[in-house]
Every structure is written in C-alpha cells, then in structure tokens.
Coordinates of C-alpha atoms in Angstrom, one line a residue:
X189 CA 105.7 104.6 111.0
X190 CA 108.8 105.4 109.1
X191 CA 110.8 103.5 111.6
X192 CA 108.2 100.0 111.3
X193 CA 110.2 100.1 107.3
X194 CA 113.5 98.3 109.1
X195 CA 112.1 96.0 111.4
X196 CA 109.8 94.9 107.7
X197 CA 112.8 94.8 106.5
X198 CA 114.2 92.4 109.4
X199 CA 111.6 89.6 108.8
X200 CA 111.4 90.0 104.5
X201 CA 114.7 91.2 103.2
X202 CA 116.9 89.4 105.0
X203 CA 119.5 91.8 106.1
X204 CA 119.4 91.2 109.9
X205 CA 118.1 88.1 111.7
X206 CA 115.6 87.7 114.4
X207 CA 116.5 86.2 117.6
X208 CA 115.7 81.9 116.5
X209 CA 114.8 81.8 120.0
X210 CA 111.9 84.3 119.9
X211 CA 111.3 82.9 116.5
X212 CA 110.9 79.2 118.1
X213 CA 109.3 79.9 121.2
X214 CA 106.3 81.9 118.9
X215 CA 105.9 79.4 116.5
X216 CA 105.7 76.6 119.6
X217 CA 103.2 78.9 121.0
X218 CA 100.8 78.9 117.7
X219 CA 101.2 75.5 117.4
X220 CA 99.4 74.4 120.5
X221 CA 97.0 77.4 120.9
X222 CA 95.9 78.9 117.3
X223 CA 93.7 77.8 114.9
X224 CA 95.7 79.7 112.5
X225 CA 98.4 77.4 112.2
X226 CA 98.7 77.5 108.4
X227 CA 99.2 81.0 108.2
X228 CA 101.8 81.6 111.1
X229 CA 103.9 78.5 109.7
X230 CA 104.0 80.7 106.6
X231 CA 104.9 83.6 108.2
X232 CA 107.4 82.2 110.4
X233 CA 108.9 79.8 107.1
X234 CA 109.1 83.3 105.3
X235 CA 111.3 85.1 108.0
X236 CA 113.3 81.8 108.6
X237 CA 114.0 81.8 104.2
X238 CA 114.7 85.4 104.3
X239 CA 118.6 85.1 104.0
X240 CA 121.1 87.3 103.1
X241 CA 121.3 87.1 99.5
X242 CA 117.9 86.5 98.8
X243 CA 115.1 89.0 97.1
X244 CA 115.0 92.7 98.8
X245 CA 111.5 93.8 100.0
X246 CA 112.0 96.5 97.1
X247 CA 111.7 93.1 94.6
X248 CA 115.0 93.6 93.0
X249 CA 117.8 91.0 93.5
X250 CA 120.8 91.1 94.3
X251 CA 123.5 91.3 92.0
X252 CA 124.0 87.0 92.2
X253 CA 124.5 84.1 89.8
X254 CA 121.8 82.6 91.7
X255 CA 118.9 85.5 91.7
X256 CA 119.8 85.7 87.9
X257 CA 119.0 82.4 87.6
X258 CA 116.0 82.4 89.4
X259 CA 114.7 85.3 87.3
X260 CA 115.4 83.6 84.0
X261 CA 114.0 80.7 85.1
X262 CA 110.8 82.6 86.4
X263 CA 110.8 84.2 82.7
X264 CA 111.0 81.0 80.8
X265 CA 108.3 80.0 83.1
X266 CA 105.8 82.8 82.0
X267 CA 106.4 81.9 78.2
X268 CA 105.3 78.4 78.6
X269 CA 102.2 77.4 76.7
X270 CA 100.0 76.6 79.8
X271 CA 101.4 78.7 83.0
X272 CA 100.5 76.6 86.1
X273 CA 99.4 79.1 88.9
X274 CA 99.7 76.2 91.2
X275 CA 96.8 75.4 93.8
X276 CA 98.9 76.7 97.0
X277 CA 101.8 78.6 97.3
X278 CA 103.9 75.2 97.7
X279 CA 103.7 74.7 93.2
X280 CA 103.5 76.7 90.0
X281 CA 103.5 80.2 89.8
X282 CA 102.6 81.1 93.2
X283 CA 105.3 79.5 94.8
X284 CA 108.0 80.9 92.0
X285 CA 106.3 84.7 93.1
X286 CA 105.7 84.2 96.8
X287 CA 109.7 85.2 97.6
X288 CA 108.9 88.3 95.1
X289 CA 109.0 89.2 91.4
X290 CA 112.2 91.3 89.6
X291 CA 109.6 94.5 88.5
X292 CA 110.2 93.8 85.0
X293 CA 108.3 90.7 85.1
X294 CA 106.2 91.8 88.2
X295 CA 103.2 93.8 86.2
X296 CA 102.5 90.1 83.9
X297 CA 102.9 88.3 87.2
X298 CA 100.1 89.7 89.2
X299 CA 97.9 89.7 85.9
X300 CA 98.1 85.9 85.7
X301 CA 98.2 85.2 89.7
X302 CA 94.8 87.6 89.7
X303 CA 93.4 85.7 86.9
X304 CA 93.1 88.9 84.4
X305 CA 95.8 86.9 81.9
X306 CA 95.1 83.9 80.7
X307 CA 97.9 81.1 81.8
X308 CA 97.2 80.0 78.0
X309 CA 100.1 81.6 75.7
X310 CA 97.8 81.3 72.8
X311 CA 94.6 83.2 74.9
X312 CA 96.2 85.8 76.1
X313 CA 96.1 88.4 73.5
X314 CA 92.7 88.0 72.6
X315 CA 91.1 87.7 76.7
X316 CA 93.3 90.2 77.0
X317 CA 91.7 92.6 74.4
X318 CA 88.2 91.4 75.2
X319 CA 88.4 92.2 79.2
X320 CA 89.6 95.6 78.0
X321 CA 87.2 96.2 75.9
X322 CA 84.8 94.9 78.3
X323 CA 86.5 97.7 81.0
X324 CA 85.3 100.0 78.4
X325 CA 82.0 98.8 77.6
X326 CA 81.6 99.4 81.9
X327 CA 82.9 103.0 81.5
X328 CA 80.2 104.1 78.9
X329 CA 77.2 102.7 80.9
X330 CA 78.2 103.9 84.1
X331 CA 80.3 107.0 84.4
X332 CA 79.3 110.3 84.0
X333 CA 75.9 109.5 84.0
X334 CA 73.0 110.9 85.5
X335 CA 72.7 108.7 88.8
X336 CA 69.3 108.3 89.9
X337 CA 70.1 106.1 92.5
X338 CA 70.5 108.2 95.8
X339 CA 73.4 106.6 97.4
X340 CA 75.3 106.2 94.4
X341 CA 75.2 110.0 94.0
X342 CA 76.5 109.9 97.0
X343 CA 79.2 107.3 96.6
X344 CA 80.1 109.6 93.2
X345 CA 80.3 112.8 95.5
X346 CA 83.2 110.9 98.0
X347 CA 84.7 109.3 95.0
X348 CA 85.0 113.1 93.7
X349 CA 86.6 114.2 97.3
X350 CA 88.8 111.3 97.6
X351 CA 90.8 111.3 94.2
X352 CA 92.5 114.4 94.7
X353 CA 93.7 113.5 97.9
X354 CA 94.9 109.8 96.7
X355 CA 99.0 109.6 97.1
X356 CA 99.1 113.4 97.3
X357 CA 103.0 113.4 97.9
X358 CA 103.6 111.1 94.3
X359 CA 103.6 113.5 91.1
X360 CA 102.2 110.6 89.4
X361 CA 99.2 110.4 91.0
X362 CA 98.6 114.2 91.0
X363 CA 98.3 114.1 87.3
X364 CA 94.7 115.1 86.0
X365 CA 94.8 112.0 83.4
X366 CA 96.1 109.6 86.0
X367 CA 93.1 111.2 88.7
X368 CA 90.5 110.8 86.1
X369 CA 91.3 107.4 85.3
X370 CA 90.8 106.8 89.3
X371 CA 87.7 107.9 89.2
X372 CA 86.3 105.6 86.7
X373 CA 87.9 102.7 88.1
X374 CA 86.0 103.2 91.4
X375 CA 82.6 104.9 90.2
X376 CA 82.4 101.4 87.8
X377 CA 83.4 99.6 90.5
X378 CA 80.7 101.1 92.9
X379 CA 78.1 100.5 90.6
X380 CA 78.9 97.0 90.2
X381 CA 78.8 95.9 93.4
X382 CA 76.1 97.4 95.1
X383 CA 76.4 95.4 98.0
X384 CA 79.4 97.9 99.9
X385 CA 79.3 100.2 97.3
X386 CA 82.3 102.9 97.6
X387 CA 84.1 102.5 101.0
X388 CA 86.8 105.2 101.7
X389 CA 90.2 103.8 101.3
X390 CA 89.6 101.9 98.3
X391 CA 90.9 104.8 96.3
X392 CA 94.6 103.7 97.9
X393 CA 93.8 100.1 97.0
X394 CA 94.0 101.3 93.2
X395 CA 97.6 102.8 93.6
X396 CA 99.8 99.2 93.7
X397 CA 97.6 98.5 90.6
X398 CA 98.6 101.8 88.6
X399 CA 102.2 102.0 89.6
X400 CA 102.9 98.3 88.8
X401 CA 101.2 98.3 85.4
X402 CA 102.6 101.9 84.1
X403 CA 106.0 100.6 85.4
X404 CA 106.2 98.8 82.0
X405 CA 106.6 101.9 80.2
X406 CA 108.0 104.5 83.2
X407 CA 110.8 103.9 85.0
X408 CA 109.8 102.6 88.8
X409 CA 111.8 105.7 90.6
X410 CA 110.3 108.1 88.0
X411 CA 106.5 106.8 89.3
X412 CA 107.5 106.8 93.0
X413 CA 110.1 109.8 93.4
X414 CA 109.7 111.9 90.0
X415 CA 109.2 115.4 90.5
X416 CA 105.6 116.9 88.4
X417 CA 107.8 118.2 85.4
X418 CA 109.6 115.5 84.8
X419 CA 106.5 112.7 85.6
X420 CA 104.5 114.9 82.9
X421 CA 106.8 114.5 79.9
X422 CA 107.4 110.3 80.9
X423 CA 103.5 110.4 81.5
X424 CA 102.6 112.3 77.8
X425 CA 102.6 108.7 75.7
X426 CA 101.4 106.1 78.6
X427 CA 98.9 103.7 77.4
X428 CA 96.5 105.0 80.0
X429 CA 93.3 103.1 78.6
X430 CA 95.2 99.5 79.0
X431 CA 96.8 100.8 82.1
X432 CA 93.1 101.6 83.7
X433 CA 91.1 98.6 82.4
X434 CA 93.9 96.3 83.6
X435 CA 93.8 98.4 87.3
X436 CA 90.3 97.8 87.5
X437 CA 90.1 93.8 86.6
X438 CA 92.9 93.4 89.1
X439 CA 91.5 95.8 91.7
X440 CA 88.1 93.7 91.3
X441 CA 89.8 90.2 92.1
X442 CA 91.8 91.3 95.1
X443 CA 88.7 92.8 97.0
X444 CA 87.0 89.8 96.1
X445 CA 89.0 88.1 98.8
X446 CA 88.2 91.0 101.1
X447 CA 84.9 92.4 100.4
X448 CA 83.8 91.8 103.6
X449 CA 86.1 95.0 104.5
X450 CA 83.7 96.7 102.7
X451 CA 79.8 96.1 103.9
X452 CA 77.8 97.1 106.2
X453 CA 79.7 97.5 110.0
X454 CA 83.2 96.3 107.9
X455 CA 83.0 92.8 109.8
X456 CA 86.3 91.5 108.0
X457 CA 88.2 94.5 109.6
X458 CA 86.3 93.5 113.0
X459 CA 87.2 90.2 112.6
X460 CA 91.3 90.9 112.1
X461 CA 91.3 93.1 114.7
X462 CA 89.8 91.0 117.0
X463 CA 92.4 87.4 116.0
X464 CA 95.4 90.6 116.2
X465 CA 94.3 91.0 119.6
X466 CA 94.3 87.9 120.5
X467 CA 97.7 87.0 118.8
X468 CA 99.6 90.0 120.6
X469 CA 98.5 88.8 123.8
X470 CA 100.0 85.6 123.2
X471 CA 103.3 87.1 121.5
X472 CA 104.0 89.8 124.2
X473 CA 101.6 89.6 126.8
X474 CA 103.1 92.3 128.7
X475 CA 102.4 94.5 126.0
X476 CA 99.3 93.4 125.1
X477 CA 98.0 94.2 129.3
X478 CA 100.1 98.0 129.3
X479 CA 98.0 98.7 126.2
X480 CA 94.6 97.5 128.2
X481 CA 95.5 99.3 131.1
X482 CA 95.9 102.5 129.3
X483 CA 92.9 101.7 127.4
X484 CA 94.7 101.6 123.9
X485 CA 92.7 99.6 121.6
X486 CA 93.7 98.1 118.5
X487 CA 91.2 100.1 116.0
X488 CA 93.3 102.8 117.2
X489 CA 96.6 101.9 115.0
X490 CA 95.4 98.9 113.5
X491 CA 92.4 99.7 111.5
X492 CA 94.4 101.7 108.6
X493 CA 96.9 98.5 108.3
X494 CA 94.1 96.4 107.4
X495 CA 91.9 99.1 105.5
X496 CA 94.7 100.2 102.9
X497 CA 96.5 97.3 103.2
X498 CA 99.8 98.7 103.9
X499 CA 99.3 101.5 101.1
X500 CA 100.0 104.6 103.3
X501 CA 102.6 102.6 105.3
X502 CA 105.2 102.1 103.2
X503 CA 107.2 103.2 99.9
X504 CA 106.0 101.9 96.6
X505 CA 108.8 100.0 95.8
X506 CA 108.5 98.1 99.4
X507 CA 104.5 98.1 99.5
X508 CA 104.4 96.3 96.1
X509 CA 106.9 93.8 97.3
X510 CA 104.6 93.0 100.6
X511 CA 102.0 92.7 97.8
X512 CA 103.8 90.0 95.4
X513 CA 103.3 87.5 98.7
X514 CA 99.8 88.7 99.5
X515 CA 98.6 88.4 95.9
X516 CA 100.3 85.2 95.5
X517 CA 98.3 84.0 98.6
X518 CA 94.9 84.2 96.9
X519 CA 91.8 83.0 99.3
X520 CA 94.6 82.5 102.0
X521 CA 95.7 86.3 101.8
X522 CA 93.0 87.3 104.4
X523 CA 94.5 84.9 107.0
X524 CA 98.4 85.7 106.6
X525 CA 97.5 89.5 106.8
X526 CA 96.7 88.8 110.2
X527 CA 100.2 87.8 111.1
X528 CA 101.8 90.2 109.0
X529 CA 100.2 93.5 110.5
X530 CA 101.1 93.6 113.9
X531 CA 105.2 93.7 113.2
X532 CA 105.5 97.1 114.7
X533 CA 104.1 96.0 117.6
X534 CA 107.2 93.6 118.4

C-alpha cells in the first residue's frame, strides 16, 4: 500500500505527469458513458492543475513567491467579517481550500468549511464557546453512564476494544488522555444517532480531526512521528477539552455526508463499490476481466478505502491533505470519492 503513496502523489502533488493521452482518452470516455460527469471532470481538472510548483499532498508549499501569496491571501481571507464558504468549489472558501491548506491555517479551515465556526468574525468566539459547552453538556448525560439500552452496551463494549487499537504505531494516539477523549467522542456520538449506532472504523474517522486541531499547539512531525517520551511532555498542557469537543462537531458533519456507510447492510459502501466496479471496467477493461476471472472482487481491497476513508492508507501529513479536497467538497464528497479510490488500481 506503501507504494499506492507515489502514484497519489503523481495525480495531487504534481511532481510527475500522467500520460495527457490516458488522461484524454478517460475523461472522453466519462463524458459519453457516466452519469458522474461532475465528479470525474473534477478529478481529472485536479490532476491536470497539479503542476510543479503547486501545493504538495503533505499541504505545505513550496518555498515560492507565488504559494506565499496565495497563503496570505487565503489568511486575509479568514479575517474578513463575513467568510463566504462559497456554494461549490468553483467560489469562496471552498475553492481557495480545494488545492489544499498551509497547516497553520488548516485546523480554522475545516472548522468553517464543516460549519463548526461561524463565517461571522464577530460570532465566532461566542458559537464557538456555546458548541463547546454544548460537547460538554453531551458528555455528562451520556458517558459513563449506566446503559440500559442493550445495544448500546454493546456499542460501549466495541467502543472499549476499538480505542486501544486506534493508530497504534502514533505515540499520540497511545496516550491514555488522548484514548479517553476517543471514547467520548464516539460513545456521544453512538447515542445520538441511534439509527447506525457505532460502526467499526469510525474510531479512524476521529484521527484527521485530533491531529489537525492539536496541530495548533504541537508541532505536525511531533503528532505523526514523535516517539512516547517526547509526545508526553508536548502533550502535558494541550487544551484537550477544546481539542475533543471541536473533534466531535466536525466528526458529526462529515458523516453526515456518509451515514449511509453506517446503517443497516452499509448500503453507501455497497453502492461505491458497485459505481468503482463499473468505472474500472471502463478505465482498464483488461484488468477489470483478469480480476473476474480470478474471482477477485472489489470488497476484497476496496471496502477499507471507502470505510476509513484513506485513514490506514496513508501518512498523516498526506491523509489530511486528501482530506482538505474532500471536506471542501461537502454533499459532493461522496461522489468524488468514487473516483479518487481506485488510483492503485491504474
């Protein structure tokens, strides 16, 4: 899987090019015979705008006159009064964010895109200090107490399994404080939305969320490559409670898009698997009839791509930059995921 990193990097960091002929002849293809035509012209505008020079996948830029004014320009942005998140990813913040975000301004970025800031300057502080509060308000009625409800004592005994075993080769995440904190995002979020309850794999779907925001106070390579010791001392002063409550409202809004993933039979993840199929048989055919032949099917690589969405894939500092376009997709994030998992098949 390790290996799938470059060819990612081929199509969103710009360092080697894709054959335009391959490029042309897919996106003629889609064209004529997909009703997804939206999603692959974005996917296909994406690899054609990934240039040398433009934003790595890891969200830093490159040392340029240009990038630097791009970021400032993205910063003055954020301080306006009213922040426009733009309807599409064509205006407003979504468009300035769909390239990716420098990490310094990355963790008020996806706040605002996944509508946990306010785009009003003079809101901010106070919805800000209300939806925490609220986060906490959630915690009290809800966690650590006596579940009467069978399937939630169930959903509490996974929770409980999974935590431990969340990111296990990250110090960060192998801290008791940063675990517990885990487990109240998801036991709240279990309770309050009974519909698909806990699912396993939406303990990875909480990492993104607490590396981003703790980013603001830790050093990025500290979070991602520290070793215990020296994640323990950054770790002592974190502002853990803002840090949770601000994982769970965003955690909330992106599976919103996807809860589907989550219910009964998972008949979002049946449904992506089914429109990969059909787009790798029209991309490679030949692949797509050796894999039938030998009686590979999709759920047999696929289904952890569209599960975690990436998060056991890749490195932090690449995963967070697939996220930046996927957050900055909103309702349309569903459809471009499509296109964007089957890479390592091509």
């Amino acid at each position: 899987m390790i290996q799938d990193v470059q060819l990612h990097e081929e199509y969103f960091g710009g360092k080697k090019q894709k054959d335009a002929r391959v490029l042309n002849s897919w996106e003629e293809d889609y064209e004529e015979d997909t009703p997804h035509v939206s999603a692959w012209g974005k996917v296909t505008a994406f690899i054609k705008r990934s240039k040398p020079g433009r934003r790595k996948m890891n969200g830093s830029a490159p040392n340029t006159g240009q990038n630097h004014s791009e970021d400032k320009k993205l910063e003055e942005y954020l301080n306006r009064e009213n922040v426009e998140l733009g309807s599409n990813t064509n205006s407003g913040l979504r468009a300035m964010c769909w390239n990716g975000i420098p990490p310094s301004l990355r963790p008020r970025c996806w706040r605002l895109l996944l509508g946990h800031l306010s785009t009003d300057v003079e809101r901010r502080e106070v919805d800000l200090a209300r939806k925490r509060q609220e986060y906490l308000d959630y915690v009290s009625q809800y966690h650590g107490k006596e579940m009467d409800i069978e399937w939630m004592r169930n959903a509490v005994k996974v929770i409980k399994k999974d935590v431990p075993r969340t990111a296990p080769d990250i110090a960060f995440f192998q801290l008791p404080l940063v675990q517990e904190c885990i487990e109240r995002i998801l036991v709240v979020w279990a309770q309050r939305h009974p519909a698909s309850g806990y699912v396993q794999g939406m303990n990875d779907l909480v990492i993104p969320f607490m590396y981003v925001f703790s980013s603001e106070y830790i050093a990025e390579s500290t979070l991602s490559k520290g070793k215990l010791k020296n994640v323990e001392a950054a770790a002592k002063d974190l502002p853990l409670d803002m840090i949770e409550a601000d994982t769970y409202w965003c955690f909330s809004s992106l599976l919103s898009h996807i809860q589907d993933h989550y219910t009964d039979h998972q008949p979002g993840i049946q449904t992506k698997m089914t429109k990969i199929d059909q787009l790798l048989k029209q991309v490679d055919p030949l692949l797509y009839r050796h894999l039938s032949t030998n009686e590979v099917m999709s759920i047999q690589f696929v289904f952890r791509y569209i599960n975690c969405l990436f998060v056991r894939e890749f490195s932090l500092p690449l995963l967070v930059r697939f996220w930046d376009t996927f957050i900055c997709e909103g309702d349309g994030f569903p459809d471009l995921f499509v296109y964007v998992a089957p890479p390592p098949f091509f």
